[in-house]
Coordinates of C-alpha atoms in Angstrom, one line a residue:
M1 CA 45.6 168.3 139.7
A2 CA 47.0 169.4 143.0
Q3 CA 45.9 167.6 146.1
R4 CA 44.2 169.8 148.7
G5 CA 44.7 169.5 152.4
R6 CA 46.7 166.9 154.2
P7 CA 47.6 163.7 152.4
K8 CA 45.5 160.8 153.6
G9 CA 47.2 157.8 155.3
T10 CA 50.4 159.6 156.1
T11 CA 52.0 160.0 159.5
G12 CA 53.9 163.1 160.6
N13 CA 51.4 165.5 159.1
R14 CA 49.2 165.9 162.1
K15 CA 46.3 168.4 162.3
T16 CA 47.2 171.6 164.0
G17 CA 44.9 174.3 165.5
G18 CA 41.1 174.2 165.9
R19 CA 39.1 172.9 168.8
K20 CA 40.3 170.2 171.0
K21 CA 38.4 166.9 170.7
G22 CA 35.2 167.0 172.7
T23 CA 34.9 170.8 172.9
P24 CA 31.4 171.9 171.8
N25 CA 31.2 174.3 168.8
R26 CA 30.1 177.9 169.2
V27 CA 26.5 177.3 168.4
T28 CA 26.2 174.5 171.0
Q29 CA 27.9 176.7 173.6
D30 CA 25.5 179.6 172.8
V31 CA 22.5 177.3 173.2
I32 CA 23.7 175.9 176.5
K33 CA 24.4 179.4 177.8
R34 CA 21.0 180.7 176.7
L35 CA 19.2 177.7 178.4
Q36 CA 21.1 178.5 181.6
E37 CA 20.1 182.2 181.4
L38 CA 16.5 181.2 181.0
D39 CA 16.8 178.6 183.9
F40 CA 15.4 176.0 181.5
S41 CA 16.3 172.3 181.8
P42 CA 15.0 170.0 179.0
L43 CA 15.6 167.0 181.3
D44 CA 13.4 168.5 184.0
E45 CA 10.7 169.4 181.4
L46 CA 10.7 165.8 180.1
V47 CA 10.4 164.3 183.6
S48 CA 7.6 166.8 184.4
L49 CA 5.7 165.7 181.3
Y50 CA 6.2 162.1 182.1
R51 CA 4.8 162.6 185.6
D52 CA 1.7 164.5 184.3
P53 CA -1.3 162.4 185.1
Q54 CA -2.9 163.5 181.8
A55 CA 0.0 162.3 179.7
T56 CA -0.8 159.4 177.4
I57 CA 1.0 156.1 177.5
D58 CA 2.5 156.9 174.1
I59 CA 4.1 160.1 175.4
K60 CA 5.4 158.3 178.5
V61 CA 7.0 155.5 176.4
N62 CA 8.7 158.0 174.1
I63 CA 10.1 160.0 177.0
A64 CA 11.3 156.9 178.8
R65 CA 12.9 155.6 175.6
D66 CA 14.6 158.9 174.9
L67 CA 16.0 159.1 178.4
A68 CA 17.0 155.5 178.7
Q69 CA 19.8 155.9 176.1
Y70 CA 21.7 158.1 178.6
V71 CA 21.4 155.6 181.4
Y72 CA 21.8 152.2 179.7
P73 CA 24.3 151.2 177.0
K74 CA 22.9 150.5 173.6
R75 CA 23.0 146.8 172.6
K76 CA 24.6 145.7 169.3
A77 CA 23.4 142.9 167.2
I78 CA 25.5 139.7 167.4
D79 CA 26.1 137.7 164.3
H80 CA 26.8 134.0 164.9
T81 CA 27.8 131.4 162.4
S82 CA 28.2 127.8 163.5
Q83 CA 30.4 126.4 160.7
G84 CA 28.3 123.2 160.6
E85 CA 28.7 122.4 164.3
R86 CA 25.7 121.0 166.1
L87 CA 24.1 123.0 168.9
T88 CA 22.2 121.3 171.7
V89 CA 19.8 123.3 173.9
I90 CA 18.6 121.7 177.1
I91 CA 15.6 123.2 178.8
S92 CA 14.9 122.0 182.3
G93 CA 12.6 122.9 185.1
D94 CA 9.0 122.7 186.0
D95 CA 7.9 125.6 183.7
A96 CA 9.7 124.1 180.6
K97 CA 7.4 123.8 177.6
L98 CA 8.2 122.8 174.1

């Protein structure tokens, strides 16, 4: 059976044509253009909803969580293995409790 497309794992057979990396597709470009024509900003709408005094705390938390991902980096889990070494933790200070 003949292989279709470019062979995997080979060099020298680079992709040619198409969009450059990071360029939005046609549908995304159309949505952005239409939102601009309507003078609609989803960000402004979310902030407006957040500031609404009648908004519930659940709505405010969801909006803040959704917007935070654009401001703060997402944290990745860290896996630690000790390989049998002993770990000593020293807690000091007036507020230290065991």
